[in-house]
Short mmCIF file of N, CA and C in Angstrom, two decimals:
data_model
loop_
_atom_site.label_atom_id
_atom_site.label_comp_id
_atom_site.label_asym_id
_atom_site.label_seq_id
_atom_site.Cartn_x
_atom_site.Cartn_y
_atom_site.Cartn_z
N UNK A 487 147.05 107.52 110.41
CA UNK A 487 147.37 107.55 111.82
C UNK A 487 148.82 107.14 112.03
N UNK A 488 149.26 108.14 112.42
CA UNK A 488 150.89 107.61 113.28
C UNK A 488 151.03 107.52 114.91
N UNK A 489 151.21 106.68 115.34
CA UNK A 489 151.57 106.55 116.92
C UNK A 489 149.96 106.97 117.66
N UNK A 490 148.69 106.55 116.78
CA UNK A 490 147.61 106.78 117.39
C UNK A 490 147.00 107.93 117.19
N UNK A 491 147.98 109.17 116.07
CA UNK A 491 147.51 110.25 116.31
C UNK A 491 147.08 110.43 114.88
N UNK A 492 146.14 111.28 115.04
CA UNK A 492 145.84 111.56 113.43
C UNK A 492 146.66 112.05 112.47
N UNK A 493 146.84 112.57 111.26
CA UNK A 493 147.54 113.18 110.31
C UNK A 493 147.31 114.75 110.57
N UNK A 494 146.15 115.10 111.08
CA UNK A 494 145.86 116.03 111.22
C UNK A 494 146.38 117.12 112.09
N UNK A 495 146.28 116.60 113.22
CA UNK A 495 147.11 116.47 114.16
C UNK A 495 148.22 116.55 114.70
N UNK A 496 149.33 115.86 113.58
CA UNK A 496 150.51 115.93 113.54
C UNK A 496 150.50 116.74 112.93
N UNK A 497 150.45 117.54 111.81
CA UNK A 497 149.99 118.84 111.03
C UNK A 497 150.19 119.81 111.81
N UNK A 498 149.05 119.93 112.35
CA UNK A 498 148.91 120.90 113.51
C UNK A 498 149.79 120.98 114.65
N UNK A 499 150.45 120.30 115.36
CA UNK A 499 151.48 120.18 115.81
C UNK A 499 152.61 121.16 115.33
N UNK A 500 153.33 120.36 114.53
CA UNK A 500 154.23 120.86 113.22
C UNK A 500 154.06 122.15 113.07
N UNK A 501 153.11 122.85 113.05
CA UNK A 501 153.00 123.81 112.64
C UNK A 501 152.99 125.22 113.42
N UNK A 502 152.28 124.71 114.71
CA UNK A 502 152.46 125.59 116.10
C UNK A 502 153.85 125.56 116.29
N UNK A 503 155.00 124.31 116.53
CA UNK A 503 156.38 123.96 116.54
C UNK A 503 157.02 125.29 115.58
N UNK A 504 156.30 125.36 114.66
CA UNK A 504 157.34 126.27 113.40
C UNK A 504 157.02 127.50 113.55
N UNK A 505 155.84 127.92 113.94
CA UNK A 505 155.33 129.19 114.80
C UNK A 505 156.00 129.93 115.60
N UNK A 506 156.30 128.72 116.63
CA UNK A 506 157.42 129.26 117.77
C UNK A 506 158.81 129.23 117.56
N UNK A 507 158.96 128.92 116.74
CA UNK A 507 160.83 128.18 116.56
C UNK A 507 160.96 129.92 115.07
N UNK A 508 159.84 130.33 114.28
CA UNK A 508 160.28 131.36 114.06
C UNK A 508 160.19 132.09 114.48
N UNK A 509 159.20 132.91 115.91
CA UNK A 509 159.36 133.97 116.73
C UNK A 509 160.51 133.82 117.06
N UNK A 510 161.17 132.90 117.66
CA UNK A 510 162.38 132.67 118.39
C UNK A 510 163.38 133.42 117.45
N UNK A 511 163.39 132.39 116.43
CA UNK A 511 164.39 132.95 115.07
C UNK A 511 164.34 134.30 114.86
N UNK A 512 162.96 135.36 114.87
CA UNK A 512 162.52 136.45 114.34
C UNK A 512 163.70 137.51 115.67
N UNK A 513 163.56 137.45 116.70
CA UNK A 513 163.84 137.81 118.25
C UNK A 513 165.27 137.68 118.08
N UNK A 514 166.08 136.04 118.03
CA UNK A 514 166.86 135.86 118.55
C UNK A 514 168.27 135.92 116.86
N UNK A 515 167.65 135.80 116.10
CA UNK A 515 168.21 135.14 114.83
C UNK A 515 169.45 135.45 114.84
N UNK A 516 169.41 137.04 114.93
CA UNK A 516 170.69 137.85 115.06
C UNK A 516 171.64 137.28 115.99
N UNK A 517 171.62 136.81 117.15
CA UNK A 517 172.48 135.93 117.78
C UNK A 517 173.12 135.07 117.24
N UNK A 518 172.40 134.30 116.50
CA UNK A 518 173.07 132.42 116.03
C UNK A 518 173.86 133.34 114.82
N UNK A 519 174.52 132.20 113.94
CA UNK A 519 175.37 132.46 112.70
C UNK A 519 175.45 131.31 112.59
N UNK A 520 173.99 131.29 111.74
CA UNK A 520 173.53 129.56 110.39
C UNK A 520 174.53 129.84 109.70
N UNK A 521 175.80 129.24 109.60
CA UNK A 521 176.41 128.92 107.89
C UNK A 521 176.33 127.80 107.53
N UNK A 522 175.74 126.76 108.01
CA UNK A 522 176.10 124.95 107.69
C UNK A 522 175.34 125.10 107.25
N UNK A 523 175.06 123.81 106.16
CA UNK A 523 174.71 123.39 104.96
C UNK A 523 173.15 123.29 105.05
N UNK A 524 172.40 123.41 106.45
CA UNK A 524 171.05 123.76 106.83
C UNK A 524 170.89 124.71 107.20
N UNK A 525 170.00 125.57 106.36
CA UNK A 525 169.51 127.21 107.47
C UNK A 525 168.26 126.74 107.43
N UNK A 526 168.74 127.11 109.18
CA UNK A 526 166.84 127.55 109.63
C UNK A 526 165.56 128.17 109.07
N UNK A 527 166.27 128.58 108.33
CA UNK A 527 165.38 130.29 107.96
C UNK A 527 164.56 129.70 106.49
N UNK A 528 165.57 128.52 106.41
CA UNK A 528 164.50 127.80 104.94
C UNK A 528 163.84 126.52 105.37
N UNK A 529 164.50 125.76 106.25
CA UNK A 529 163.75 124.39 107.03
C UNK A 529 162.56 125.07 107.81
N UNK A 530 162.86 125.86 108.24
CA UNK A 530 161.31 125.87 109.37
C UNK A 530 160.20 126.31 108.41
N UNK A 531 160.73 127.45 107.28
CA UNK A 531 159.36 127.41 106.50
C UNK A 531 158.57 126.12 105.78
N UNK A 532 159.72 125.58 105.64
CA UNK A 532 159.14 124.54 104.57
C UNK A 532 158.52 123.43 104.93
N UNK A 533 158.79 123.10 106.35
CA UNK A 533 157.98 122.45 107.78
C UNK A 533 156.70 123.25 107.70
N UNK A 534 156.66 124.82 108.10
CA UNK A 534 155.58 125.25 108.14
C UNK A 534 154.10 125.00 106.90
N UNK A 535 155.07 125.28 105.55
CA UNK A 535 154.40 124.98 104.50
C UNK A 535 153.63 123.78 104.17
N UNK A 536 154.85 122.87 104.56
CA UNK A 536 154.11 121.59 104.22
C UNK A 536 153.08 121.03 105.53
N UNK A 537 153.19 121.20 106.17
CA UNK A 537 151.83 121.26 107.49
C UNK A 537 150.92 121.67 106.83
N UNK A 538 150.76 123.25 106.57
CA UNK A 538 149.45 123.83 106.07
C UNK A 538 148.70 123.13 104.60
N UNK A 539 149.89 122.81 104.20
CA UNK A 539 148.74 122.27 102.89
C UNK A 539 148.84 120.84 103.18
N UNK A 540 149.18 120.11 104.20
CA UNK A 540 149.19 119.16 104.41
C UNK A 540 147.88 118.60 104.98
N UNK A 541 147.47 120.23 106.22
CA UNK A 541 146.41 120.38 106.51
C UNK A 541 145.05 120.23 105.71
N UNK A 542 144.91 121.17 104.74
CA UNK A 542 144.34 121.31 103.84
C UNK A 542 144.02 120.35 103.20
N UNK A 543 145.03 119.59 102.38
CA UNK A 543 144.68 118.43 101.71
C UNK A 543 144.40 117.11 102.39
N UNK A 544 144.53 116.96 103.60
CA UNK A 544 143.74 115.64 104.77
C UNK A 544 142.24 116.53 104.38
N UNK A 545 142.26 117.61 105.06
CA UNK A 545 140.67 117.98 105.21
C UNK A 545 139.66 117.93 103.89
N UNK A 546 139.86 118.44 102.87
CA UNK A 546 139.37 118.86 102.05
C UNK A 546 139.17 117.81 100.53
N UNK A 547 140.24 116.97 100.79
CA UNK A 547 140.86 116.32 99.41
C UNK A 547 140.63 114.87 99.52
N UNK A 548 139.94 114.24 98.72
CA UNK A 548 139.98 112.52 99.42
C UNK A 548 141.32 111.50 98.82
N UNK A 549 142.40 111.97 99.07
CA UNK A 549 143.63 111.29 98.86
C UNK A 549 144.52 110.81 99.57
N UNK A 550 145.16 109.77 99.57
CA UNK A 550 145.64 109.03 100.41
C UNK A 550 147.08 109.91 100.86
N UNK A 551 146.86 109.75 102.26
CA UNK A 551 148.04 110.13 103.39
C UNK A 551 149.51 110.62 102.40
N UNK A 552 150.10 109.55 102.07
CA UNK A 552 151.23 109.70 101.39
C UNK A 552 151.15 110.48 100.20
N UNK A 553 150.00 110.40 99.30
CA UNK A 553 150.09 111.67 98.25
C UNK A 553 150.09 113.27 98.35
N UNK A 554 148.96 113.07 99.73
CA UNK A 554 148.80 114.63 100.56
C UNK A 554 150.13 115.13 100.81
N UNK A 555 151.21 114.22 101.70
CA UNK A 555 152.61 114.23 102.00
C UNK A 555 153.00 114.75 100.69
N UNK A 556 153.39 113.77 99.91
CA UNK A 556 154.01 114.48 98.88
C UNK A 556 154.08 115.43 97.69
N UNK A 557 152.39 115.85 97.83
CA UNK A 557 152.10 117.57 96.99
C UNK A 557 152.63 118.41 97.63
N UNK A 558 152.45 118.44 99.57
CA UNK A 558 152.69 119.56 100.01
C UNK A 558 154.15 119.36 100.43
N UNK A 559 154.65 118.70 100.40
CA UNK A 559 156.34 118.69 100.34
C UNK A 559 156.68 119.11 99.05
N UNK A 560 156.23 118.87 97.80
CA UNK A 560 156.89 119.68 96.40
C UNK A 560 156.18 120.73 96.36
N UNK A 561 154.72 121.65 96.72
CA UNK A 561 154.64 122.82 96.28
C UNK A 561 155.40 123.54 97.65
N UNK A 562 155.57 122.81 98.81
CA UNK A 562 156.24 123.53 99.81
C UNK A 562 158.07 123.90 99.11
N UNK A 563 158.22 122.95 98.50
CA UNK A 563 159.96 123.62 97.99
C UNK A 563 159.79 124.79 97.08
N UNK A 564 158.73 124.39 96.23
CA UNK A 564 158.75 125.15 95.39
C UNK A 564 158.37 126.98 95.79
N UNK A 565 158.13 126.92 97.16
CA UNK A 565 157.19 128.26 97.63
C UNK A 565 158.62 128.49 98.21
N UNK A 566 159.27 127.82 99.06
CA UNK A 566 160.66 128.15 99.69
C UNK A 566 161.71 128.79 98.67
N UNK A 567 161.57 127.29 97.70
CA UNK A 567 162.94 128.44 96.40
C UNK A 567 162.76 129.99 96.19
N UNK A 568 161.27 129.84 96.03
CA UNK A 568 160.47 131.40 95.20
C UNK A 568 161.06 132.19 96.68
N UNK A 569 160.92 131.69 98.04
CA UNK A 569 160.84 132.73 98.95
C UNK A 569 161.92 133.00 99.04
N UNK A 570 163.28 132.23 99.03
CA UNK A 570 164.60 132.02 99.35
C UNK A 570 165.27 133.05 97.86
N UNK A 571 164.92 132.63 96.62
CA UNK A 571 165.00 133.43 95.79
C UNK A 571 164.94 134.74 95.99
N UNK A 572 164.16 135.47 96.11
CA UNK A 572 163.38 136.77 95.85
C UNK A 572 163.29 137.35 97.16
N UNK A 573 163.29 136.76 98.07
CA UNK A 573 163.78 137.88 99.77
C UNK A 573 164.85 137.62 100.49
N UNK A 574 165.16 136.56 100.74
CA UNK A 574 166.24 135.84 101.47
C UNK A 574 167.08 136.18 101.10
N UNK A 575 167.84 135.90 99.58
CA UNK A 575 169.12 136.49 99.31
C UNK A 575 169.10 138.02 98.82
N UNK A 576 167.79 138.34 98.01
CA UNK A 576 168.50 140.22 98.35
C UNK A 576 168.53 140.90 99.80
N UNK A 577 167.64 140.14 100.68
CA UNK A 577 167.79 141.18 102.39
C UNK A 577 169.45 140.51 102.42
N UNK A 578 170.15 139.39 102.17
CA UNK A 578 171.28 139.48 102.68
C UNK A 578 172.50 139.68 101.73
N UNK A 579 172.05 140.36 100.95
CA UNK A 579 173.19 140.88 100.25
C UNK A 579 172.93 142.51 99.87
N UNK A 580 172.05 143.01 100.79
CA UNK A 580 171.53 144.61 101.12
C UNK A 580 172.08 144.83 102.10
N UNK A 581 172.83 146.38 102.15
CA UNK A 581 173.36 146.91 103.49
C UNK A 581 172.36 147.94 104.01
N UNK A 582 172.94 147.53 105.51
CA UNK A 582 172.07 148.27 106.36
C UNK A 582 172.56 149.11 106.85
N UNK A 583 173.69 149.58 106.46
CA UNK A 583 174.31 150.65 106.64
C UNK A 583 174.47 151.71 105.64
N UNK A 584 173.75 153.56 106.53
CA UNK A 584 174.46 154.40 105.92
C UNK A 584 175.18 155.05 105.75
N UNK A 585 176.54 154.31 106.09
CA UNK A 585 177.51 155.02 106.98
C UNK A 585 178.57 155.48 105.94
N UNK A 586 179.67 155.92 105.27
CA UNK A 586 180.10 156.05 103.83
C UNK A 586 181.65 155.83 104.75
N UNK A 587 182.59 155.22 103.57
CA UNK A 587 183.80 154.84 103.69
C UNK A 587 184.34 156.08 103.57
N UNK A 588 185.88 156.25 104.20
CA UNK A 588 186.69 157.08 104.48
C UNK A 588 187.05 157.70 103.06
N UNK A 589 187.30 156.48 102.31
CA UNK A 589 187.84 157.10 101.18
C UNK A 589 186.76 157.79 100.19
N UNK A 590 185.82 157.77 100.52
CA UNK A 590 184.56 158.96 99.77
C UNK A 590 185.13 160.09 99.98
N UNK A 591 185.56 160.35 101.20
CA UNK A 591 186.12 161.91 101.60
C UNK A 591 186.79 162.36 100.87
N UNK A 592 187.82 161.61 100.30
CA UNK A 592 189.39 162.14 99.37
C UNK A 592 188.83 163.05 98.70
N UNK A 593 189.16 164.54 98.37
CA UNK A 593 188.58 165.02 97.51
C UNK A 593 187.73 166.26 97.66
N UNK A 594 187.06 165.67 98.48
CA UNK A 594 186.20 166.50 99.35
C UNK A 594 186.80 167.97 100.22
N UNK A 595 185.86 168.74 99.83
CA UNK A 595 186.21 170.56 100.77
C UNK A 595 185.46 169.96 102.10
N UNK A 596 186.17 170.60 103.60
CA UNK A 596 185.72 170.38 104.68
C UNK A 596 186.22 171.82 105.29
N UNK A 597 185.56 171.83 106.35
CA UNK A 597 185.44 173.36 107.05
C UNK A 597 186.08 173.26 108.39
N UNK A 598 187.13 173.77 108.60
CA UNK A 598 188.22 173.61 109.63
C UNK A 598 187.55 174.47 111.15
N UNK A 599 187.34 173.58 112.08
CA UNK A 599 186.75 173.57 113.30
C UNK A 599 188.07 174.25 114.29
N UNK A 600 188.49 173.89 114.62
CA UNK A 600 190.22 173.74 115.55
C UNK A 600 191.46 173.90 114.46
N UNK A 601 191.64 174.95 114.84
CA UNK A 601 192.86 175.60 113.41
C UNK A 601 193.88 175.01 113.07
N UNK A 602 194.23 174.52 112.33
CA UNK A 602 195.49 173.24 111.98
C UNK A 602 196.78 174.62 112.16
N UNK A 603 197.53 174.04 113.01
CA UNK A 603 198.98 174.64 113.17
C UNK A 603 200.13 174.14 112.05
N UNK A 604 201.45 174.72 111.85
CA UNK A 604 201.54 174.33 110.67
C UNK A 604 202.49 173.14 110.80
N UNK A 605 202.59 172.78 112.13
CA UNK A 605 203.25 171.22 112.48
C UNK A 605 202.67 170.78 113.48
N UNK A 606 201.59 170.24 113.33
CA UNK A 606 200.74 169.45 114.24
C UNK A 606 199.13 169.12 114.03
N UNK A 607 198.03 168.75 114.55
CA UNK A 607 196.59 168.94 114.32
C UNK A 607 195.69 169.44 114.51
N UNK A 608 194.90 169.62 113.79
CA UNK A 608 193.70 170.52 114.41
C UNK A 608 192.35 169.18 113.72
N UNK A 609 191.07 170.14 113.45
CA UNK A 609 189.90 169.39 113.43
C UNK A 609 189.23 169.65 112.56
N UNK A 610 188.65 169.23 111.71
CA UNK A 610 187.76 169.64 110.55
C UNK A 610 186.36 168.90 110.86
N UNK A 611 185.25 169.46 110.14
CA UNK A 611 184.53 169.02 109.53
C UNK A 611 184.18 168.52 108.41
N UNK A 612 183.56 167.35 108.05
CA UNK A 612 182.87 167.11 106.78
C UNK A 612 181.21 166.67 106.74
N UNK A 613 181.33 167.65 105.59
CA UNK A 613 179.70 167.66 105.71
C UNK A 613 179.45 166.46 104.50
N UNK A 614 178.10 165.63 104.77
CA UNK A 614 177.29 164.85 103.64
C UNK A 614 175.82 164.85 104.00
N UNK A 615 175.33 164.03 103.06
CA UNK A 615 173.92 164.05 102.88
C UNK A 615 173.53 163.19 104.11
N UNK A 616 174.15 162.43 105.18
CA UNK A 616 173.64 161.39 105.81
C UNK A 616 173.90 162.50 107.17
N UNK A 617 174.55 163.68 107.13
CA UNK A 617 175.18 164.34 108.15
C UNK A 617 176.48 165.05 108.41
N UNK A 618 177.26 164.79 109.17
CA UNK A 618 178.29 165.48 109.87
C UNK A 618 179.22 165.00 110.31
N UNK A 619 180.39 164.55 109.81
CA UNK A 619 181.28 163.93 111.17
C UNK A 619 182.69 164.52 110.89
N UNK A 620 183.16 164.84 112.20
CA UNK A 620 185.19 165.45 112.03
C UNK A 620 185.72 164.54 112.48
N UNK A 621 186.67 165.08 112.45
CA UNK A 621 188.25 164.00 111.75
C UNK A 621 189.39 165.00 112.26
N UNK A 622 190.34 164.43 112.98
CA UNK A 622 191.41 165.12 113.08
C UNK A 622 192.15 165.14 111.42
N UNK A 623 192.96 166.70 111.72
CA UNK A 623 193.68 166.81 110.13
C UNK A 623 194.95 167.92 110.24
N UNK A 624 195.60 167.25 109.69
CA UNK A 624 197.34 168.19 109.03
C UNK A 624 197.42 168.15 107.94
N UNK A 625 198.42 168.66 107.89
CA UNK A 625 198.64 169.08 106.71
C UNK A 625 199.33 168.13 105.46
N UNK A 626 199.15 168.54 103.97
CA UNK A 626 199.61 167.16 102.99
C UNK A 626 201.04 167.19 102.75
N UNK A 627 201.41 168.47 102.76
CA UNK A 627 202.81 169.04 102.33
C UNK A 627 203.00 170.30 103.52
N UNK A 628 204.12 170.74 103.72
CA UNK A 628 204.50 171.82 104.53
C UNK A 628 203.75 173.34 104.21
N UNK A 629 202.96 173.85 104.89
CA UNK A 629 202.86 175.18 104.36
C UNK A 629 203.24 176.74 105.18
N UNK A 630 202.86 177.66 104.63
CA UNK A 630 203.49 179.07 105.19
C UNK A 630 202.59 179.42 105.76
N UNK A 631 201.29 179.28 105.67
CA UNK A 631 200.74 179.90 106.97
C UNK A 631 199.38 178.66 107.37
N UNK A 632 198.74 178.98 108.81
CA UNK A 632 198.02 178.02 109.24
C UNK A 632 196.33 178.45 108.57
N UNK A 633 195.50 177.36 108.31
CA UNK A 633 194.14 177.87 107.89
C UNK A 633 193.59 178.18 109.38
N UNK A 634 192.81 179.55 109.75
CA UNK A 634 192.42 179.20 110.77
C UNK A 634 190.76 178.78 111.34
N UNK A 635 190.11 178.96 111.77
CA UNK A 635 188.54 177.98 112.17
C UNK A 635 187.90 178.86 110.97
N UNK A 636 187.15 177.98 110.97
CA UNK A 636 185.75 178.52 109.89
C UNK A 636 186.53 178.75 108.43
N UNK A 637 187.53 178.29 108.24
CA UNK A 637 188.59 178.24 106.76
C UNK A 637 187.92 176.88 105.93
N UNK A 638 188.35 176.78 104.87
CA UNK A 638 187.78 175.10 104.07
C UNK A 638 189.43 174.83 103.56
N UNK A 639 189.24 173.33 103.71
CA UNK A 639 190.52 173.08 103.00
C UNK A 639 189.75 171.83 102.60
N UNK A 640 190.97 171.47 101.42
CA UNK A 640 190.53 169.77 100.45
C UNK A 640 191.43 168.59 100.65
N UNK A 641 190.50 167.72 101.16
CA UNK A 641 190.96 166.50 101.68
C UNK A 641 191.69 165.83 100.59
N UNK A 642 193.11 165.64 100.92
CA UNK A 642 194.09 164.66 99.89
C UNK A 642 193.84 163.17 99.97
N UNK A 643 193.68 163.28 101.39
CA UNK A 643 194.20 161.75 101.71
C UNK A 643 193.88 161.22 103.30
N UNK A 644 193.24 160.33 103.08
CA UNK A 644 192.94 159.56 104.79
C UNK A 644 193.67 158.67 105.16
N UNK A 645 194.64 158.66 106.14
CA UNK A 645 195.42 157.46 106.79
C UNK A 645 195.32 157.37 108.36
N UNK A 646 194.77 156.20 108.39
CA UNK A 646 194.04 155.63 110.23
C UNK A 646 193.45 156.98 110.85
N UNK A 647 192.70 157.59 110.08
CA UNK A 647 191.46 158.15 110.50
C UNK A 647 191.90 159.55 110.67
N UNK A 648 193.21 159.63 110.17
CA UNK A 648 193.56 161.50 110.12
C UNK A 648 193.68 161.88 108.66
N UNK A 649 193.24 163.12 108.49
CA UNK A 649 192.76 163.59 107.29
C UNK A 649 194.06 164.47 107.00
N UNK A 650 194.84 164.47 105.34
CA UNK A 650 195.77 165.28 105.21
C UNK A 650 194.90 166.35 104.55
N UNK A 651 195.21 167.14 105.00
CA UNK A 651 194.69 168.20 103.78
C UNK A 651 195.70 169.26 103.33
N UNK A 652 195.18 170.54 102.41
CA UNK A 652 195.72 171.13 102.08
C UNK A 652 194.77 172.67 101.51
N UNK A 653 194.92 173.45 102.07
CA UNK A 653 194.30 175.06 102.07
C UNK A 653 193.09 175.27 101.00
N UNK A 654 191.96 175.08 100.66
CA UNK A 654 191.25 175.39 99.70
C UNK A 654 191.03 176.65 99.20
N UNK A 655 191.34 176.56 97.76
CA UNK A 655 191.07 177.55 96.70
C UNK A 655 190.15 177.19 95.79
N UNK A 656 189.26 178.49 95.65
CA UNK A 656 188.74 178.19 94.56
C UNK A 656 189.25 177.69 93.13
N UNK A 657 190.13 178.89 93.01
CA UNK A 657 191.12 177.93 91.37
C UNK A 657 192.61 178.32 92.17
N UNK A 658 192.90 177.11 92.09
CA UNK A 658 194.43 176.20 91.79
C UNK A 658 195.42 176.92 90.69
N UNK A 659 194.69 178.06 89.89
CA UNK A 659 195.59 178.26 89.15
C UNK A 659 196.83 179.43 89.46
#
């Protein structure tokens, strides 16, 4: 008994507390930015943990208060490491993005939308597996005549989001 109340009790408590404090977390998490030396995301389980078998071992187990405390505080770390281990750090070191960097393009044949003039911009397309997206584009070097729509040319080079290109051929030679 603490403050009149059972062990049990306080358990149970504790545990509804960690219930709600991770919906919250689940809802809101994305808001906060835990970097201090406590994350939530491992204290509230391990609150939760040690409640439940805290639970468990008052009910079930004839051992004194403080030993119950301290099984389910060490198999509770030990369930946190395993959880913190094995989900926690690969979901946050997994991207959730499928979005591909500029410089994937370099290289790449794209299919000219808005006809590149031969001093100024026009519009291309590039196609990938995730989809579709254009890009304004000129030219890499000076040329003699303009590609015009529905032409392919090969991306040299991306700088602040304009594409140089240059006339696609099959062989270069």
């Amino acid at each position: 008994m603490i403050a009149g109340y059972p062990l049990d009790t306080i358990y149970l408590y504790v545990l509804i507390g960690c219930t709600v404090i991770s919906i919250f977390l689940f809802i809101f998490g994305d808001i906060f930015d835990f970097d201090g030396p406590i994350d939530p995301m491992l204290i509230i389980p391990w609150l939760a943990f040690t409640s439940l078998i805290g639970i468990v071992g008052e009910k079930f187990f004839d051992l004194s208060s403080l030993v119950v405390f301290l099984i389910s505080g060490g198999l509770s770390t030990i369930i946190v490491f395993l959880m913190n281990f094995y989900i926690l750090v690969p979901l946050r070191n997994s991207e959730s993005s499928i979005s591909v960097s500029e410089r994937d393009f370099e290289g790449r044949k794209a299919t000219v939308i808005t006809p590149i003039p031969l001093k100024g911009m026009g519009e291309i397309k590039i196609s990938s597996v995730t989809g579709s997206i254009t890009r304004p584009a000129t030219y890499y070097e000076p040329q003699e005549k303009e590609v015009a729509a529905g032409g392919e040319v090969l991306i040299i080079e991306i700088k602040d989001r304009i594409c140089y290109v240059v006339p696609y051929h099959e062989n270069f030679i």
